[in-house]
Amino acid sequence: MKDGLTRERLLAAYRVMLLTRLLDSKALGLHNQGKIGSYTSSAGHEAIHVGSVYGIDKQDWIFPYYRDQGVLLARGVPVEQLLNRYFGNASDAMKGRDLPNLYSFRECRIFSIAAPIASNLQISVGFALAARMKGENIVAISYFGDGATSSGEFHTALNFAGVYKAPCIFICENNQYAISVPFKRQTASQNVATKARAYGIEGYAVDGNDFFAVQTAVSAARERALEGLGSTLLECLTYRHSAHSTADEWKRYRTQEELEEWMKKDPLKLMKDYLIARSIMTVDNERKLQDELQAEIVAAVKSTENIPPPPEESLFEDVYATPALR
Ligand SMILES: Cc1ncc(C[n+]2csc(CCOP(=O)(O)OP(=O)(O)O)c2C)c(N)n1
Ligand SMILES: [Mg+2]
């Protein structure tokens, strides 16, 4: 198997892709039941998420954005911790603060997410340069959408990364829309990858529905970064299967035909077909895996949904070094 991707590793990758899709569907259900706040679905992004994490090392730092549930699960964040975040309960690492999809899992080397789009990019560049000064042999990988590439932060981060040859990988998850704005209204450039040239870094367009394409491109970008050859921008092309978030109605700006065309390239289906065609997995094994993961999710919801909210007194914890009032 290419690039050290053994059968076990491929099955593990498929498992986490499927877990991401099933947990996503559960989270949408929990929102519809009024149990969690607004939620941004990751359906359609699984090959980018899992493929990219399988292309980096455990030591590398991750700077995700709000749609990156599969990145978190592939890095090893337990399902219960994601659910604690969604419920904003007393066991939530962020003590119930902020929207469900804004995460922070320092122990997994996952940097905190802030809501402004592209705000993680400059931080990832500074982080990568600091790590290099400290002699650490790691890369910083950051994630963002196609809409985020129109922000000043995108330009500043890539420019700085180019000048200082920062050991960074920039993953643009181009899902064709920024809420309701289609990609052709986002930029007059041919694509996002080509923008890399202006910053003197490498840039490639990658099939974001293909786990192998993403894994291979990220792994090569990591090698380049650690050889001192600088950053890489990878534009991973995919499609957002559902609405931007639970707060909008996608049928007002996208057609059913467009969705159906992209659903033929569903990353989960492509990976499943590949594994079955090469006898790495059988149809039966896959069904069993689905049942097993569903049971795991149901058990995780059961163990987290009744945890009470964080105590009110915790509201000002971690806010001031010396609280003004007690
Ligand atoms: C600086 C800033 N401007 C506007 C917003 C509101 N906003 C939230 S998500 C979003 C669309 C982002 O689209 P894209 O970057 O393509 O990511 P996607 O949601 O498609 O994954 C916008 C405009 C924001 N969060 N931050
Ligand atoms: Mg988008």
Short mmCIF file of C-alpha atoms and ligand atoms in Angstrom, two decimals:
data_model
loop_
_atom_site.label_atom_id
_atom_site.label_comp_id
_atom_site.label_asym_id
_atom_site.label_seq_id
_atom_site.Cartn_x
_atom_site.Cartn_y
_atom_site.Cartn_z
CA MET A 1 0.00 0.00 0.00
CA LYS A 2 1.34 3.38 -0.92
CA ASP A 3 2.81 5.86 1.59
CA GLY A 4 2.74 3.44 4.52
CA LEU A 5 -1.05 3.21 4.30
CA THR A 6 -1.51 -0.34 5.52
CA ARG A 7 -4.88 -2.10 5.39
CA GLU A 8 -5.35 -1.38 9.09
CA ARG A 9 -4.62 2.29 8.63
CA LEU A 10 -7.04 2.54 5.71
CA LEU A 11 -9.78 0.83 7.69
CA ALA A 12 -9.08 3.16 10.61
CA ALA A 13 -9.33 6.13 8.23
CA TYR A 14 -12.65 4.92 6.84
CA ARG A 15 -13.92 4.30 10.37
CA VAL A 16 -13.26 7.90 11.39
CA MET A 17 -14.75 9.24 8.12
CA LEU A 18 -17.92 7.26 8.79
CA LEU A 19 -17.96 8.26 12.46
CA THR A 20 -17.71 11.92 11.40
CA ARG A 21 -20.68 11.56 9.03
CA LEU A 22 -22.84 9.69 11.56
CA LEU A 23 -22.04 12.01 14.46
CA ASP A 24 -22.76 14.98 12.18
CA SER A 25 -26.18 13.59 11.38
CA LYS A 26 -26.81 13.04 15.11
CA ALA A 27 -25.77 16.62 15.90
CA LEU A 28 -28.22 17.96 13.28
CA GLY A 29 -30.92 15.84 14.94
CA LEU A 30 -30.03 17.19 18.38
CA HIS A 31 -30.31 20.71 17.00
CA ASN A 32 -33.74 19.95 15.51
CA GLN A 33 -34.84 18.65 18.90
CA GLY A 34 -33.78 21.96 20.44
CA LYS A 35 -31.04 20.32 22.49
CA ILE A 36 -28.04 22.13 21.01
CA GLY A 37 -27.48 25.55 19.44
CA SER A 38 -26.73 26.38 15.80
CA TYR A 39 -24.44 23.84 14.14
CA THR A 40 -22.30 23.76 10.96
CA SER A 41 -22.36 20.40 9.20
CA SER A 42 -19.16 18.72 7.99
CA ALA A 43 -20.90 16.38 5.52
CA GLY A 44 -18.93 16.30 2.26
CA HIS A 45 -15.65 17.38 3.91
CA GLU A 46 -14.62 14.02 5.41
CA ALA A 47 -11.88 13.14 2.91
CA ILE A 48 -10.24 16.53 3.43
CA HIS A 49 -10.47 16.21 7.20
CA VAL A 50 -9.26 12.66 7.64
CA GLY A 51 -6.90 12.63 4.63
CA SER A 52 -5.08 15.71 5.91
CA VAL A 53 -4.64 14.40 9.45
CA TYR A 54 -3.31 11.13 7.98
CA GLY A 55 -0.73 13.23 6.10
CA ILE A 56 0.75 14.96 9.17
CA ASP A 57 2.40 13.78 12.38
CA LYS A 58 1.02 13.63 15.95
CA GLN A 59 3.52 16.32 16.95
CA ASP A 60 2.18 18.84 14.43
CA TRP A 61 -0.24 21.56 15.53
CA ILE A 62 -3.71 21.96 14.04
CA PHE A 63 -5.51 25.30 13.54
CA PRO A 64 -9.03 24.33 12.48
CA TYR A 65 -12.20 26.30 11.68
CA TYR A 66 -15.81 25.67 12.61
CA ARG A 67 -16.58 22.95 10.04
CA ASP A 68 -13.70 20.61 10.93
CA GLN A 69 -15.35 17.89 13.02
CA GLY A 70 -13.52 15.16 11.05
CA VAL A 71 -10.14 16.77 11.74
CA LEU A 72 -10.85 16.66 15.46
CA LEU A 73 -12.04 13.05 15.44
CA ALA A 74 -9.10 11.92 13.27
CA ARG A 75 -6.72 13.61 15.73
CA GLY A 76 -8.32 11.56 18.51
CA VAL A 77 -10.77 13.89 20.27
CA PRO A 78 -13.29 11.54 21.94
CA VAL A 79 -16.93 11.69 20.76
CA GLU A 80 -18.02 12.52 24.33
CA GLN A 81 -15.84 15.62 24.34
CA LEU A 82 -17.44 16.89 21.14
CA LEU A 83 -20.89 16.23 22.62
CA ASN A 84 -19.96 18.01 25.87
CA ARG A 85 -19.03 20.99 23.69
CA TYR A 86 -22.35 20.83 21.80
CA PHE A 87 -24.38 20.62 25.00
CA GLY A 88 -22.18 23.25 26.66
CA ASN A 89 -22.37 21.25 29.87
CA ALA A 90 -20.25 21.16 33.04
CA SER A 91 -17.83 18.66 31.45
CA ASP A 92 -17.22 20.87 28.41
CA ALA A 93 -13.55 21.89 28.16
CA MET A 94 -14.75 25.44 27.33
CA LYS A 95 -17.22 25.58 30.27
CA GLY A 96 -20.23 26.11 28.02
CA ARG A 97 -18.92 29.25 26.41
CA ASP A 98 -19.23 30.04 22.72
CA LEU A 99 -21.06 28.34 19.85
CA PRO A 100 -21.09 24.51 19.57
CA ASN A 101 -18.63 24.39 16.63
CA LEU A 102 -15.96 26.59 18.20
CA TYR A 103 -13.58 24.11 19.77
CA SER A 104 -10.40 24.05 21.84
CA PHE A 105 -8.49 20.84 22.56
CA ARG A 106 -5.00 21.81 23.63
CA GLU A 107 -4.06 18.31 24.80
CA CYS A 108 -4.60 17.08 21.23
CA ARG A 109 -2.48 19.97 19.85
CA ILE A 110 -5.57 21.63 18.44
CA PHE A 111 -5.56 25.41 18.72
CA SER A 112 -8.72 27.27 19.82
CA ILE A 113 -11.14 28.41 17.10
CA ALA A 114 -12.40 31.98 16.96
CA ALA A 115 -15.52 32.90 14.96
CA PRO A 116 -14.02 35.49 12.53
CA ILE A 117 -13.15 33.62 9.35
CA ALA A 118 -9.41 33.25 8.51
CA SER A 119 -8.45 34.54 11.97
CA ASN A 120 -6.53 31.29 12.62
CA LEU A 121 -4.16 31.69 9.64
CA GLN A 122 -1.85 34.41 10.92
CA ILE A 123 -1.70 32.70 14.32
CA SER A 124 -0.63 29.45 12.67
CA VAL A 125 2.20 31.25 10.85
CA GLY A 126 3.48 32.89 14.05
CA PHE A 127 3.17 29.56 15.86
CA ALA A 128 5.13 27.70 13.17
CA LEU A 129 7.91 30.29 13.15
CA ALA A 130 8.15 30.23 16.95
CA ALA A 131 8.35 26.42 16.89
CA ARG A 132 11.16 26.58 14.33
CA MET A 133 13.08 29.10 16.49
CA LYS A 134 12.72 26.68 19.40
CA GLY A 135 14.20 23.90 17.25
CA GLU A 136 10.99 21.88 17.09
CA ASN A 137 10.64 19.80 13.95
CA ILE A 138 6.92 20.37 13.39
CA VAL A 139 4.48 21.99 10.98
CA ALA A 140 1.36 24.05 11.62
CA ILE A 141 -1.63 23.11 9.48
CA SER A 142 -4.54 25.54 9.19
CA TYR A 143 -7.98 25.13 7.65
CA PHE A 144 -10.43 27.64 6.17
CA GLY A 145 -13.17 27.97 3.56
CA ASP A 146 -13.25 29.47 0.09
CA GLY A 147 -14.99 32.57 1.47
CA ALA A 148 -12.15 33.12 3.93
CA THR A 149 -9.73 33.68 1.03
CA SER A 150 -11.30 37.11 0.41
CA SER A 151 -10.23 38.35 3.84
CA GLY A 152 -7.21 40.51 4.60
CA GLU A 153 -6.04 37.89 7.09
CA PHE A 154 -5.61 35.32 4.30
CA HIS A 155 -3.36 37.71 2.38
CA THR A 156 -1.32 38.75 5.43
CA ALA A 157 -0.78 35.18 6.59
CA LEU A 158 0.32 33.81 3.21
CA ASN A 159 2.52 36.80 2.50
CA PHE A 160 4.30 36.48 5.86
CA ALA A 161 4.60 32.70 5.46
CA GLY A 162 6.17 33.22 2.02
CA VAL A 163 8.73 35.78 3.19
CA TYR A 164 9.85 33.70 6.18
CA LYS A 165 9.46 30.26 4.60
CA ALA A 166 7.25 29.23 7.51
CA PRO A 167 6.69 25.48 7.97
CA CYS A 168 2.95 25.80 7.30
CA ILE A 169 0.28 23.96 5.35
CA PHE A 170 -2.80 25.98 4.39
CA ILE A 171 -5.86 23.86 3.63
CA CYS A 172 -8.61 25.68 1.76
CA GLU A 173 -11.79 23.60 1.96
CA ASN A 174 -13.43 24.92 -1.19
CA ASN A 175 -17.03 23.73 -0.86
CA GLN A 176 -18.20 26.12 -3.61
CA TYR A 177 -20.16 28.45 -1.31
CA ALA A 178 -19.64 30.96 1.47
CA ILE A 179 -23.09 30.73 3.04
CA SER A 180 -25.10 31.70 -0.12
CA VAL A 181 -22.27 33.30 -2.15
CA PRO A 182 -21.08 30.96 -4.95
CA PHE A 183 -17.36 30.62 -5.58
CA LYS A 184 -17.50 32.47 -8.93
CA ARG A 185 -18.68 35.57 -7.01
CA GLN A 186 -15.85 35.21 -4.48
CA THR A 187 -12.84 35.87 -6.70
CA ALA A 188 -11.89 36.70 -10.29
CA SER A 189 -8.91 34.31 -10.01
CA GLN A 190 -9.10 31.03 -11.86
CA ASN A 191 -8.99 29.21 -8.54
CA VAL A 192 -7.59 29.55 -5.00
CA ALA A 193 -4.45 27.47 -5.61
CA THR A 194 -3.12 29.96 -8.16
CA LYS A 195 -3.04 32.71 -5.52
CA ALA A 196 -0.04 30.94 -3.94
CA ARG A 197 2.18 32.16 -6.76
CA ALA A 198 1.73 35.78 -5.69
CA TYR A 199 3.13 34.92 -2.26
CA GLY A 200 6.04 32.83 -3.53
CA ILE A 201 4.74 29.61 -2.03
CA GLU A 202 3.60 26.33 -3.58
CA GLY A 203 -0.08 25.96 -4.44
CA TYR A 204 -2.06 22.98 -5.74
CA ALA A 205 -5.68 22.16 -6.44
CA VAL A 206 -6.57 18.78 -4.97
CA ASP A 207 -9.62 16.53 -5.32
CA GLY A 208 -11.08 17.06 -1.85
CA ASN A 209 -13.42 14.09 -2.22
CA ASP A 210 -10.49 11.71 -2.58
CA PHE A 211 -8.86 10.65 0.70
CA PHE A 212 -5.70 9.52 -1.14
CA ALA A 213 -5.27 12.75 -3.10
CA VAL A 214 -5.51 14.80 0.09
CA GLN A 215 -3.29 12.50 2.17
CA THR A 216 -0.57 12.42 -0.50
CA ALA A 217 -0.61 16.21 -1.09
CA VAL A 218 -0.47 17.00 2.63
CA SER A 219 2.29 14.50 3.29
CA ALA A 220 4.40 16.01 0.46
CA ALA A 221 3.72 19.54 1.74
CA ARG A 222 4.86 18.50 5.21
CA GLU A 223 8.11 17.07 3.86
CA ARG A 224 8.82 20.29 1.94
CA ALA A 225 8.09 22.43 4.99
CA LEU A 226 10.45 20.42 7.19
CA GLU A 227 13.20 20.56 4.55
CA GLY A 228 13.05 24.36 4.90
CA LEU A 229 11.36 24.84 1.51
CA GLY A 230 8.43 26.81 2.94
CA SER A 231 4.66 26.72 2.99
CA THR A 232 2.09 25.09 0.70
CA LEU A 233 -1.46 26.15 -0.09
CA LEU A 234 -3.74 23.21 -0.92
CA GLU A 235 -7.13 24.01 -2.39
CA CYS A 236 -9.23 20.93 -1.69
CA LEU A 237 -12.34 20.89 -3.85
CA THR A 238 -15.57 19.51 -2.50
CA TYR A 239 -19.21 20.41 -1.91
CA ARG A 240 -21.17 21.25 1.22
CA HIS A 241 -23.89 18.60 1.34
CA SER A 242 -26.35 20.60 3.43
CA ALA A 243 -27.00 24.17 4.52
CA HIS A 244 -24.22 26.49 5.72
CA SER A 245 -25.52 26.04 9.26
CA THR A 246 -28.77 25.12 10.96
CA ALA A 247 -29.67 28.81 10.61
CA ASP A 248 -30.13 28.94 6.81
CA GLU A 249 -32.15 27.37 4.00
CA TRP A 250 -29.92 26.11 1.17
CA LYS A 251 -32.72 25.50 -1.31
CA ARG A 252 -33.03 29.26 -1.78
CA TYR A 253 -29.62 29.52 -3.47
CA ARG A 254 -28.64 26.04 -4.72
CA THR A 255 -30.38 23.56 -6.99
CA GLN A 256 -31.25 19.94 -6.30
CA GLU A 257 -29.52 18.99 -9.61
CA GLU A 258 -26.24 20.58 -8.48
CA LEU A 259 -26.38 18.70 -5.19
CA GLU A 260 -27.13 15.40 -6.93
CA GLU A 261 -24.19 15.86 -9.30
CA TRP A 262 -21.82 16.33 -6.38
CA MET A 263 -23.36 13.52 -4.35
CA LYS A 264 -22.03 11.12 -6.99
CA LYS A 265 -18.59 12.15 -5.70
CA ASP A 266 -19.48 11.76 -2.01
CA PRO A 267 -16.10 11.19 -0.31
CA LEU A 268 -17.50 8.51 1.96
CA LYS A 269 -18.91 6.54 -0.95
CA LEU A 270 -15.65 6.83 -2.94
CA MET A 271 -13.59 5.52 -0.01
CA LYS A 272 -16.07 2.73 0.73
CA ASP A 273 -16.11 1.61 -2.93
CA TYR A 274 -12.30 1.65 -3.02
CA LEU A 275 -11.97 -0.51 0.11
CA ILE A 276 -14.61 -2.99 -1.07
CA ALA A 277 -13.18 -3.22 -4.62
CA ARG A 278 -9.76 -4.07 -3.19
CA SER A 279 -11.19 -6.57 -0.68
CA ILE A 280 -9.93 -4.53 2.25
CA MET A 281 -13.50 -4.44 3.55
CA THR A 282 -16.69 -6.35 2.73
CA VAL A 283 -20.21 -4.97 2.42
CA ASP A 284 -21.06 -6.95 5.55
CA ASN A 285 -18.11 -5.54 7.52
CA GLU A 286 -19.23 -2.05 6.54
CA ARG A 287 -22.78 -2.62 7.76
CA LYS A 288 -21.46 -3.96 11.04
CA LEU A 289 -19.20 -0.94 11.38
CA GLN A 290 -22.18 1.39 10.83
CA ASP A 291 -24.14 -0.39 13.60
CA GLU A 292 -21.15 -0.34 15.92
CA LEU A 293 -20.55 3.39 15.41
CA GLN A 294 -24.25 4.24 15.78
CA ALA A 295 -24.28 2.34 19.08
CA GLU A 296 -21.16 4.19 20.20
CA ILE A 297 -22.80 7.55 19.38
CA VAL A 298 -26.07 6.66 21.12
CA ALA A 299 -24.13 5.62 24.25
CA ALA A 300 -22.08 8.84 24.13
CA VAL A 301 -25.23 10.99 23.85
CA LYS A 302 -26.79 9.10 26.77
CA SER A 303 -23.75 9.69 28.94
CA THR A 304 -23.48 13.42 28.16
CA GLU A 305 -26.96 14.88 27.54
CA ASN A 306 -28.01 14.95 31.18
CA ILE A 307 -24.82 16.49 32.54
CA PRO A 308 -25.94 19.81 34.08
CA PRO A 309 -24.75 23.17 32.76
CA PRO A 310 -21.56 24.65 34.22
CA PRO A 311 -22.08 26.42 37.56
CA GLU A 312 -22.91 30.13 37.19
CA GLU A 313 -19.90 31.06 39.34
CA SER A 314 -17.61 29.63 36.65
CA LEU A 315 -18.61 32.41 34.23
CA PHE A 316 -15.67 34.64 35.09
CA GLU A 317 -13.10 31.88 35.57
CA ASP A 318 -10.11 32.15 33.17
CA VAL A 319 -11.16 35.69 32.21
CA TYR A 320 -9.13 37.94 34.52
CA ALA A 321 -5.77 37.17 36.18
CA THR A 322 -7.03 39.18 39.17
CA PRO A 323 -10.84 39.39 39.25
CA ALA A 324 -12.01 42.95 40.01
CA LEU A 325 -15.13 41.82 41.88
CA ARG A 326 -15.81 38.79 44.04
C1 LIG B 1 -14.55 38.18 9.40
C2 LIG B 1 -15.88 37.53 9.29
N1 LIG B 1 -16.79 37.99 8.41
C3 LIG B 1 -18.00 37.39 8.29
C4 LIG B 1 -18.30 36.30 9.08
C5 LIG B 1 -19.67 35.63 8.93
N2 LIG B 1 -19.49 34.33 8.31
C6 LIG B 1 -19.50 33.21 9.03
S1 LIG B 1 -19.24 31.86 8.10
C7 LIG B 1 -19.13 32.77 6.69
C8 LIG B 1 -18.92 32.10 5.35
C9 LIG B 1 -17.60 31.49 5.24
O1 LIG B 1 -17.56 30.72 4.07
P1 LIG B 1 -16.31 29.83 3.73
O2 LIG B 1 -15.08 30.53 4.12
O3 LIG B 1 -16.45 29.42 2.31
O4 LIG B 1 -16.47 28.57 4.70
P2 LIG B 1 -17.63 27.47 4.73
O5 LIG B 1 -18.63 27.94 5.75
O6 LIG B 1 -18.22 27.38 3.37
O7 LIG B 1 -16.99 26.20 5.15
C10 LIG B 1 -19.30 34.12 6.96
C11 LIG B 1 -19.27 35.18 5.94
C12 LIG B 1 -17.33 35.87 9.99
N3 LIG B 1 -17.53 34.78 10.78
N4 LIG B 1 -16.12 36.48 10.07
MG MG B 2 -17.22 27.64 1.56
#
